[in-house]
Structure formats: C-alpha cells, structure tokens
Amino acid sequence: MKLDAKIPEGPIEKKWDEHRFHMKLVNPANKRKFNVIVVGTGLAGASAAATMAELGYNVKAFCYQDSARRAHSIAAQGGINAAKNYQNDGDSVYRLFYDTVKGGDYRSREANVYRLAQVSVNIIDQCAAQGVPFAREYGGMLDNRSFGGAQVSRTFYARGQTGQQLLLGAYQALSRQIHTGKVKMYPRTEMLDVVLVDGHAKGVVVRDLVTGEVSSHAGDAVVLATGGYGNVFFLSTNAKGCNVTAAWRAHRRGALFANPCYTQIHPTCIPVSGDHQSKLTLMSESLRNDGRIWVPKKGGDNRPPGQIPEQDRDYYLERRYPSFGNLVPRDVASRNAKAVCDEGRGVGPGGLGVYLDFADAIGRLGQDTVSAKYGNLFHMYEKITGENPYQVPMRIYPAVHYTMGGLWVDYNLMTNIPGLYAIGEANFSDHGANRLGASALMQGLADGYFVLPYTIGNYLAQHMGEDVTTDDQAFKNVEAEVAGRVDRLMSINGSRSVDSFHRELGKLIWDYCGMARNAEGLNTALEKVPALREEFWNDVRVLGSAENVNQSLEKAGRVADFFELGELMCRDALDRDESCGGHFREEHQTEEGEALRDDESFSFVSAWEKKEGTDWQLHKEHLEFEYVKLTQRSYK
Amino acid sequence: MDLTLHVWRQSGSNADGRLVTYEAKDISPDMSFLEMLDVVNEGLIEKGEEPITFDHDCREGICGACGMMINGNAHGPQGGTTACQLHMRSFKDGDSITIEPWRAAAFPVLKDLMVDRSAFDRIIQAGGYVSVNTGSAPDANEIPVPKADADVAFEAAACIGCGACVAQCPNSAAQLFTSAKVSHLGLLPQGQPERYQRVVEMVAQMESESFGSCTNHRECEAACPKEISTDFIARMNRDYFAALFKGKRPASAG
C-alpha cells in the first residue's frame, strides 16, 4: 500500500488556498441529494454537522450520550489558541505554525499544521459571533493569556470553562440545524461498525442504547469525530464513556491507525486516593506558575509536609532545570514526577504524588492574591481531597489526558478508505508526538468548521448518484456481525465484571506503555495483554438483557476494543526505537535524561494496517521538513 | 463507613419501580458518590444481580450527565455540587441514603436512575442560538462587549443542562434552564437581532413539554450545581412580555 498524504504543491502559505480553488464543488441544488453521517458531537463533530447542514447536505448525527451537549470537549479548561495577534506581541500564523511543529517534537505534517494556524483566526470570529462568552478586557475587546510556556499571548478563554462554552456554541449551531430538519440527531446511539460498499464507506451500523435495537444507516460519506483513546488506561482525565470503538471498528475494516503510542500525560492531576478511583481530575497547569514542586529528600519520610524542614526537601525541577524550573513542558514535568516516586520518595496514599506548594507564593503575594488567581482550582481541589491547599501543599500526579495518535488521514482528512473521514482527536494529524496546551480545541473546530466541509465536497462531487440503501447486502452482513458480537458478549456469563478487566488492562498499559517505555517492558506487555484479552472473552460477566439499557454491555464492547488497541500501542512503542514528545523510550535519552530523537531513522508517521487475527503491517509516511529547522529541545 | 441505601429500581419506562435496600460496606470518605455506587454495583454483579443504571460521564461536574435525588435533594446535600463531585465525607457511618431519579413528567424514567431529558434539547432547538452560518462572521473584535455584560452572560451560560432545577421544583418547571439560555444570548450584542423572537419560541417550546409553571419557590436556584440565579427568570419574563407587546409570536402559532 502506498500512502499518499495528498499534500498540495506550492509554497506553504498558498497550499490551502490553491487546494480550495482546485477542489471540485457540489452545485448548491445538488447538495440536498447527499447524505452525510457524522459520528460524535464534540467540538469536531458538532461543528462539522452544523456547517455541512448549513451548506445544504442532509446530515445524520450520532452520539452515545443522552445529548449532543455532553461530549467530553466540554471538560477542556484552559483555552483555545489563535494567531490573531490582538496583543501586538509579535504573533503570526507562521509563529503559531512553527511553535506547533516544534512542540510536537517534529513528528507532524508541516502542511496540515500551517493550515491549522491559518484557520485558527476564523474560529475565534465564528465563536464570538455565536455568542461564546470569551473573557473580555474593560474596553470590550477580547482578552488573551499566555499558556503552556508560549512566549506570546494567543490563548482565548472563558474562565476555566473554555471547552464548555465552545462546545455549547457548536451544540447550538447544531440545534439550529436539527430545528430546520437538515440534521437528524440520534442521541444514546452507539456506532458499532462502518459499512463498506465496493471499498467505499457508505454507512454505519449502530445500536440504540435504550432499546438495544441494532440498525443500519446509509450515507454518501461517513465522518468519525469520536475522540481519543485515553481510556485504554482505565484511569484518565477522559469521561467514562470515551472509547475507541468507532475508530477501531473502522481500523478493522481497513483504515490505518497512526502513531498509537503518542499519548499525552498531563503533570498536574489530583492523585489516586484508593482502589475505588474511577477517573482522574485535571487541574490547570497554570498552577505551576506559582506553585513549587517538591518531594522529601529521603524515601520513607512520613512526616507531614509542614514538619519537613527546608534542608530535607528536594525541589527537583528547580534543581535539574534551573532556567525553566517548575515551568518545564508537560512531558518533562511528568517524567520527573514518576522518577522521584519510583525512587520511593512520592507522597500521599500509595506514594504516587508530589507536593505542589503555594506557601512561598502566599508569603510573597498574600493569600488574597493567590485566591484571586487560583481560587476556583483550590476550591475544586478541596472538594475532591478534603484538604485545604492554603494550609497544606497540594498533592499532584501525572495522568493520561490526550492521545495524539488516531486514524491516519490525508490532507483532506480522509482515511485510506474512500469516503471515510476522521476529524478532531480521532485523527492523528496535527500534533505530532506532543500536543501544546490550548491546541486541542483549535484543531477540533478547525477540522469541523473550516476544513472538512470543503474537502468532503470534493469527494462527493465525484460520487453523484451512487444511491446506496441499507437494503444492500453489505449492510445485512455487517448488522449480523454486530448482533453476533453482542450475543457473544452476553453469553459468556463468566465470573469477572467488565470494570475488573478494564482496570487490569489499564494498569498493564500504564506500567509498560505509560510515561516511560523500554523494550523489555513492552515485550512483557505484548505477552500479558493478549493473555488478559483471552481471559476476558472467556470469563467476563455481562448481566441483564441486550434488549434494553445495559451499561455493562456497552462497556464490554468498548473494553474488548481497548484490548486490541492496547496491544497495537505496545507494538508501535516498541517499533519506534527513539524518544520523541510523549513517547519516551528509556534506552534513548541524553546524559541529562532528556528525550533523544533519531530524526535520521524515525522521521515518519507509523500507519498500521490490520491483518488477519492480531497481526499488523507497518506503513511509513515520511515527513519532509522544508520550513521548520529540526533541533533538540532543551529546558536547562 | 457502612451505609444503608434505598435505591429506585425500575427495569424500563413502562415498568413499575420500587425502592430496594442495599448495604454499602467499607465505603471510603474519599470516594465520590458515584464511585460509592460503582462499588455497590461491583458487589451486585458478583452476586449475579443487575447493577444500578445511572447516567454519568465526565465525573468532573461539567458535562451535566449525572443527577439523582439524594435524600430528597437534587445532587445531594452539598450546595453548588453535582452528584459526581459529592464525596462520601459528606456522610457518616450508619447513614441511610435514599437515591431516586429526577421526578418530573417531562423527564420520564428510562431505567433505574436514568431519565430522558430530551425536552431540554428541544427547547434549545426552538431558538437557543444566534443564527450565524459558518464563514459569515466579522472579525471577533469588531463587536466589543462591555466586560460587565460579558460577565453576567457567562454566569447564565454556565448552565450544564443537568435538570436539577426541574427535579427540585415543586412544579417541575423549566424556567431556570430556559431563562439561562435566553439571558446568555439576550445580554450580548450578537444575540440582539433575534432576542425577542428567541424568547417567544423557547417559551412556547417549554410550555408544550410536560413542565409545570414557575411560582417563585426558587428551589431551582438552591439546587443548581452552577448556582445560576433566578434573576435570569425575571429577565426572561421581562423579555417575554416585551416581545408580546412587539407583536412577536412563535412561528408555530401561524
């Protein structure tokens, strides 16, 4: 298979404009003859569905939640980047492009990232026009802040609820189209497979999560906007329902899965409090602007933090990285926290935590100032832990937050299956090996509002009049497979709950394919994960019926797919014999313990093709860098 | 701690439901309320009984999926907190806790603690938006918004659509939910062109659903996990009557 990213010719700043000019258009009167299926209603899915409906296409949109408004984009706190340069501090499309490629540790496509930076400015215009209540200055203009170590202030925000407000904007745009009848919305409906007719994606098979009914929907194209796969770790900052099933089912039908080992671990999350833990909660990394991170110098020092004198504390980030100190990038902060905990110097229950101490900041600025800056975060921390961070240091630990990998797509956001698109976190395209803060919202909305609605027209224009209905035998076959799989999960009737398997799988992936990986551990995981999957298929217990609401059954189907994905993640991590961004191979580090890339051998996208059984074949898309100079990151 | 739970079990929309008693043992004060239910469910699965169904997703208080009556209070005893952010340290050893679904005709029970809140979606569909197609927006800074207006609009926009307001209201009224969106958009310059048509459309939709009428109990405000003010209801009523004087009528009225 030859991978063609279909990157347009020409200078980088002209590629998108030229491409738009050359793409075929669908006549306005013909748009209503096309049906497009959109799965997932987060930022990418809702914005794409609404925009395509505005253009005149008939859209069917699906989400597993009870309402489109609940997709997990809603939980994003920090903000959204855009190269508006409203602050007059030297930002530009080119600078945002450059920062994003560098931040991704040079493992993304230049052309895609440049387009992302270009349309970022349109996103802010669109959202402001929708009434998204962005933070404002007293003069009424939009406010910006610097985020995630960026040297310009290009992040737009709505208090700590930027994701919520952007999603509600897209949800409202979607609701308007539902009202006009251009979008038919199917909430509480889970996509369980994609249907191919003559090699083209022509529909989906879904299960109604209330009645249990399995049914088919046909369309001229299928768009997957189904988010990331962080829940393979069981514990993550993702919502409980987030899953890889839609993407994985597409992968099993032939769509390539790219860079699955690129996962992002966020350093400032509230640590696990016990075995009952069901998810992890992120706290904005802005806390690192004023908090000092430390652990006791000696392992097993169980004194309360207030009784540990200064000389017995190790402010390890300040010690190792004197110039960046507590503000090193996410991956560096996370790995160092793990290292000190592995040395037995972690704090709190289970020893998996480090202190984030505001005593100095309170002494220097006063409690009122600290409260004005971080009051809501301190309040949230106290609600969850029962501890008052004004009096005792916070405890934090890294947690899985975002997955850069996903379905391989070309410049048009189409997978290698014609007519099947992947947008937002579900695709692999723009963040390389590491995503910068405030870039996820930007990419989701760029794909949904401003890229896919154009590129999908180019495909549809070439497929007029190919009327496929669900009467086609292909639909019947896939429906039968889906129903068979549901029956199989219901009939195992084993002894262990779905969650118990999911927790065990998550721990394996976390231990061997988490913040730091090595060949020995990955090989161990490649033995243990398939063995556990085998046990799952023989011993999982799903009670109740498949003919009504059955949350255990829903989870079982998702966990079954996480088993296969988990194995591929380990395969990919083993194959990528270098360190880059969120992928840290212990065998490849500098003398100071920093990630060491191997540009000579690994400047490529790993795109995996599913073969028979549990085998995969690797395809490589080589990355060319014409504009950005590859350098080693240094934060000393 | 050990607790006694009385949980509403109902196998489907048309089935009869009843309270079933379960013992929850060795509950850690650090668990969230939903994690406590997870533990109970694991115990039920082990015994071969179907686990308790309840809606939940983000578990960080922002998606609005979770919601249940906990000893008669929507989202439980702690103010400004969703059920997923309520922690068991709010309870003590030996407590009895009654857990029921939202009780409102407009939110029919689907199973156990899970209800159908699609009426809320239909209210937004009726007019809870600014009609602006993708691509037609002017530069974002061409529409200045006074900071004070933006801040109040944000307070209204913080609604998570969980339904606690309806569940706590003795009349099961949806005024707080509806007024939050009417006010968010009505306070901003972007929302002005449709301001009066929007309010009549959304109120008409609200009244066509099975919600009750607002009689100013203000239980909704007390139950709201985002502490949204009933001032917005007053604001919606003003806009609504102004709209009627302007001759605005819902499109469905012909």
mmCIF file of C-alpha atoms in Angstrom, chain A residues 413-591:
data_model
loop_
_atom_site.group_PDB
_atom_site.id
_atom_site.type_symbol
_atom_site.label_atom_id
_atom_site.label_comp_id
_atom_site.label_asym_id
_atom_site.label_seq_id
_atom_site.Cartn_x
_atom_site.Cartn_y
_atom_site.Cartn_z
ATOM 1 C CA LEU A 413 -8.886 14.451 6.493
ATOM 2 C CA MET A 414 -9.945 11.331 4.633
ATOM 3 C CA THR A 415 -8.696 7.958 5.832
ATOM 4 C CA ASN A 416 -7.314 5.483 3.351
ATOM 5 C CA ILE A 417 -10.895 4.188 2.969
ATOM 6 C CA PRO A 418 -12.572 6.424 0.360
ATOM 7 C CA GLY A 419 -15.484 8.329 1.843
ATOM 8 C CA LEU A 420 -14.427 7.709 5.440
ATOM 9 C CA TYR A 421 -13.182 10.812 7.252
ATOM 10 C CA ALA A 422 -11.730 11.283 10.732
ATOM 11 C CA ILE A 423 -11.634 14.675 12.440
ATOM 12 C CA GLY A 424 -10.644 16.118 15.824
ATOM 13 C CA GLU A 425 -8.844 13.950 18.362
ATOM 14 C CA ALA A 426 -9.941 10.851 16.445
ATOM 15 C CA ASN A 427 -7.379 11.505 13.706
ATOM 16 C CA PHE A 428 -3.625 11.644 14.129
ATOM 17 C CA SER A 429 -2.820 14.646 12.077
ATOM 18 C CA ASP A 430 -1.688 17.901 13.606
ATOM 19 C CA HIS A 431 0.005 17.484 16.978
ATOM 20 C CA GLY A 432 2.880 15.181 16.137
ATOM 21 C CA ALA A 433 4.288 13.438 19.183
ATOM 22 C CA ASN A 434 3.122 16.016 21.724
ATOM 23 C CA ARG A 435 0.240 18.484 21.810
ATOM 24 C CA LEU A 436 0.696 22.034 23.062
ATOM 25 C CA GLY A 437 -1.728 23.495 25.586
ATOM 26 C CA ALA A 438 -4.854 25.136 24.083
ATOM 27 C CA SER A 439 -4.358 23.408 20.720
ATOM 28 C CA ALA A 440 -6.907 20.586 21.027
ATOM 29 C CA LEU A 441 -9.924 22.902 20.874
ATOM 30 C CA MET A 442 -8.322 24.729 17.976
ATOM 31 C CA GLN A 443 -7.854 21.553 15.966
ATOM 32 C CA GLY A 444 -11.316 20.155 16.684
ATOM 33 C CA LEU A 445 -13.010 23.312 15.479
ATOM 34 C CA ALA A 446 -10.619 23.872 12.563
ATOM 35 C CA ASP A 447 -11.446 20.419 11.229
ATOM 36 C CA GLY A 448 -15.179 20.747 11.821
ATOM 37 C CA TYR A 449 -15.936 24.323 10.787
ATOM 38 C CA PHE A 450 -13.316 25.103 8.190
ATOM 39 C CA VAL A 451 -11.604 22.069 6.678
ATOM 40 C CA LEU A 452 -13.874 19.050 6.373
ATOM 41 C CA PRO A 453 -16.921 20.912 4.979
ATOM 42 C CA TYR A 454 -14.768 21.936 1.975
ATOM 43 C CA THR A 455 -12.798 18.749 1.433
ATOM 44 C CA ILE A 456 -15.784 16.425 1.704
ATOM 45 C CA GLY A 457 -17.423 18.295 -1.197
ATOM 46 C CA ASN A 458 -14.504 17.370 -3.419
ATOM 47 C CA TYR A 459 -15.179 13.688 -2.748
ATOM 48 C CA LEU A 460 -18.953 13.912 -3.000
ATOM 49 C CA ALA A 461 -18.801 15.826 -6.290
ATOM 50 C CA GLN A 462 -17.157 12.789 -7.821
ATOM 51 C CA HIS A 463 -19.745 10.365 -6.479
ATOM 52 C CA MET A 464 -23.063 11.792 -7.643
ATOM 53 C CA GLY A 465 -25.957 9.429 -7.972
ATOM 54 C CA GLU A 466 -24.385 6.403 -6.313
ATOM 55 C CA ASP A 467 -27.505 5.714 -4.329
ATOM 56 C CA VAL A 468 -26.774 3.088 -1.757
ATOM 57 C CA THR A 469 -29.511 1.991 0.605
ATOM 58 C CA THR A 470 -29.494 -0.190 3.686
ATOM 59 C CA ASP A 471 -31.095 -2.919 1.569
ATOM 60 C CA ASP A 472 -27.633 -3.610 0.186
ATOM 61 C CA GLN A 473 -26.345 -6.999 1.281
ATOM 62 C CA ALA A 474 -23.243 -5.357 2.779
ATOM 63 C CA PHE A 475 -25.441 -3.778 5.473
ATOM 64 C CA LYS A 476 -27.145 -7.058 6.284
ATOM 65 C CA ASN A 477 -23.785 -8.760 6.674
ATOM 66 C CA VAL A 478 -22.342 -6.143 8.992
ATOM 67 C CA GLU A 479 -25.562 -5.983 11.022
ATOM 68 C CA ALA A 480 -25.348 -9.719 11.532
ATOM 69 C CA GLU A 481 -21.728 -9.449 12.640
ATOM 70 C CA VAL A 482 -22.575 -6.712 15.112
ATOM 71 C CA ALA A 483 -25.519 -8.628 16.514
ATOM 72 C CA GLY A 484 -23.325 -11.706 16.776
ATOM 73 C CA ARG A 485 -20.746 -9.832 18.755
ATOM 74 C CA VAL A 486 -23.395 -8.504 21.154
ATOM 75 C CA ASP A 487 -24.747 -12.026 21.600
ATOM 76 C CA ARG A 488 -21.297 -13.357 22.267
ATOM 77 C CA LEU A 489 -20.614 -10.795 24.998
ATOM 78 C CA MET A 490 -23.980 -11.570 26.597
ATOM 79 C CA SER A 491 -23.490 -15.318 26.523
ATOM 80 C CA ILE A 492 -20.025 -15.678 28.102
ATOM 81 C CA ASN A 493 -21.541 -15.411 31.566
ATOM 82 C CA GLY A 494 -18.188 -15.631 33.298
ATOM 83 C CA SER A 495 -17.132 -14.586 36.751
ATOM 84 C CA ARG A 496 -15.463 -11.188 36.414
ATOM 85 C CA SER A 497 -17.004 -7.751 35.853
ATOM 86 C CA VAL A 498 -16.084 -5.640 32.840
ATOM 87 C CA ASP A 499 -14.531 -2.995 35.092
ATOM 88 C CA SER A 500 -12.235 -5.505 36.761
ATOM 89 C CA PHE A 501 -10.793 -6.404 33.361
ATOM 90 C CA HIS A 502 -10.600 -2.794 32.297
ATOM 91 C CA ARG A 503 -8.693 -1.821 35.452
ATOM 92 C CA GLU A 504 -6.243 -4.651 34.954
ATOM 93 C CA LEU A 505 -5.690 -3.779 31.297
ATOM 94 C CA GLY A 506 -5.263 -0.117 32.185
ATOM 95 C CA LYS A 507 -2.624 -0.923 34.762
ATOM 96 C CA LEU A 508 -0.668 -3.031 32.269
ATOM 97 C CA ILE A 509 -0.684 -0.261 29.695
ATOM 98 C CA TRP A 510 0.211 2.356 32.310
ATOM 99 C CA ASP A 511 3.074 0.292 33.712
ATOM 100 C CA TYR A 512 4.585 -0.714 30.388
ATOM 101 C CA CYS A 513 3.412 1.852 27.854
ATOM 102 C CA GLY A 514 2.874 4.914 30.042
ATOM 103 C CA MET A 515 5.205 7.800 30.768
ATOM 104 C CA ALA A 516 8.381 5.849 30.082
ATOM 105 C CA ARG A 517 8.765 2.735 27.972
ATOM 106 C CA ASN A 518 11.529 0.217 27.346
ATOM 107 C CA ALA A 519 11.835 -2.823 25.097
ATOM 108 C CA GLU A 520 11.723 -5.325 27.947
ATOM 109 C CA GLY A 521 8.559 -3.863 29.439
ATOM 110 C CA LEU A 522 6.850 -3.559 26.080
ATOM 111 C CA ASN A 523 7.638 -7.173 25.281
ATOM 112 C CA THR A 524 6.195 -8.168 28.641
ATOM 113 C CA ALA A 525 3.034 -6.216 27.871
ATOM 114 C CA LEU A 526 2.812 -7.875 24.464
ATOM 115 C CA GLU A 527 2.555 -11.206 26.277
ATOM 116 C CA LYS A 528 0.272 -10.094 29.077
ATOM 117 C CA VAL A 529 -2.270 -8.053 27.124
ATOM 118 C CA PRO A 530 -3.284 -10.848 24.705
ATOM 119 C CA ALA A 531 -3.459 -13.306 27.601
ATOM 120 C CA LEU A 532 -5.772 -10.996 29.504
ATOM 121 C CA ARG A 533 -7.862 -10.451 26.380
ATOM 122 C CA GLU A 534 -8.250 -14.202 26.067
ATOM 123 C CA GLU A 535 -9.407 -14.360 29.671
ATOM 124 C CA PHE A 536 -11.833 -11.515 29.040
ATOM 125 C CA TRP A 537 -13.510 -13.344 26.182
ATOM 126 C CA ASN A 538 -13.856 -16.432 28.364
ATOM 127 C CA ASP A 539 -14.707 -15.006 31.748
ATOM 128 C CA VAL A 540 -16.405 -11.628 31.510
ATOM 129 C CA ARG A 541 -19.780 -11.350 33.185
ATOM 130 C CA VAL A 542 -22.412 -9.199 31.499
ATOM 131 C CA LEU A 543 -25.756 -9.453 33.267
ATOM 132 C CA GLY A 544 -29.182 -8.288 32.151
ATOM 133 C CA SER A 545 -30.519 -8.177 28.634
ATOM 134 C CA ALA A 546 -29.373 -6.785 25.294
ATOM 135 C CA GLU A 547 -32.914 -5.568 24.607
ATOM 136 C CA ASN A 548 -32.870 -2.519 26.860
ATOM 137 C CA VAL A 549 -30.455 -0.206 28.673
ATOM 138 C CA ASN A 550 -27.411 -2.252 29.625
ATOM 139 C CA GLN A 551 -24.398 -0.216 30.662
ATOM 140 C CA SER A 552 -22.284 -3.320 31.345
ATOM 141 C CA LEU A 553 -22.809 -4.469 27.788
ATOM 142 C CA GLU A 554 -21.846 -1.051 26.425
ATOM 143 C CA LYS A 555 -18.650 -1.097 28.487
ATOM 144 C CA ALA A 556 -17.847 -4.671 27.492
ATOM 145 C CA GLY A 557 -17.866 -3.829 23.792
ATOM 146 C CA ARG A 558 -15.605 -0.843 24.374
ATOM 147 C CA VAL A 559 -13.161 -2.709 26.600
ATOM 148 C CA ALA A 560 -12.946 -5.520 24.051
ATOM 149 C CA ASP A 561 -11.667 -2.967 21.542
ATOM 150 C CA PHE A 562 -9.302 -1.380 24.065
ATOM 151 C CA PHE A 563 -7.603 -4.770 24.417
ATOM 152 C CA GLU A 564 -6.729 -4.794 20.723
ATOM 153 C CA LEU A 565 -5.745 -1.142 20.668
ATOM 154 C CA GLY A 566 -3.581 -1.619 23.789
ATOM 155 C CA GLU A 567 -1.661 -4.324 22.039
ATOM 156 C CA LEU A 568 -1.097 -2.141 18.988
ATOM 157 C CA MET A 569 0.079 0.748 21.198
ATOM 158 C CA CYS A 570 2.768 -1.502 22.659
ATOM 159 C CA ARG A 571 3.727 -2.731 19.195
ATOM 160 C CA ASP A 572 4.067 0.825 17.962
ATOM 161 C CA ALA A 573 6.012 1.936 21.035
ATOM 162 C CA LEU A 574 8.385 -0.977 20.597
ATOM 163 C CA ASP A 575 8.847 -0.273 16.931
ATOM 164 C CA ARG A 576 9.589 3.419 17.477
ATOM 165 C CA ASP A 577 13.100 2.930 18.793
ATOM 166 C CA GLU A 578 13.639 6.580 19.694
ATOM 167 C CA SER A 579 12.230 9.061 22.171
ATOM 168 C CA CYS A 580 10.033 11.908 20.947
ATOM 169 C CA GLY A 581 7.412 14.078 22.629
ATOM 170 C CA GLY A 582 5.052 11.970 24.699
ATOM 171 C CA HIS A 583 6.842 8.791 23.674
ATOM 172 C CA PHE A 584 9.859 8.294 25.940
ATOM 173 C CA ARG A 585 11.997 5.228 25.416
ATOM 174 C CA GLU A 586 14.346 4.831 28.354
ATOM 175 C CA GLU A 587 17.012 3.461 26.017
ATOM 176 C CA HIS A 588 17.106 6.798 24.204
ATOM 177 C CA GLN A 589 17.865 9.729 26.442
ATOM 178 C CA THR A 590 20.580 12.316 26.777
ATOM 179 C CA GLU A 591 23.004 12.205 29.674
#
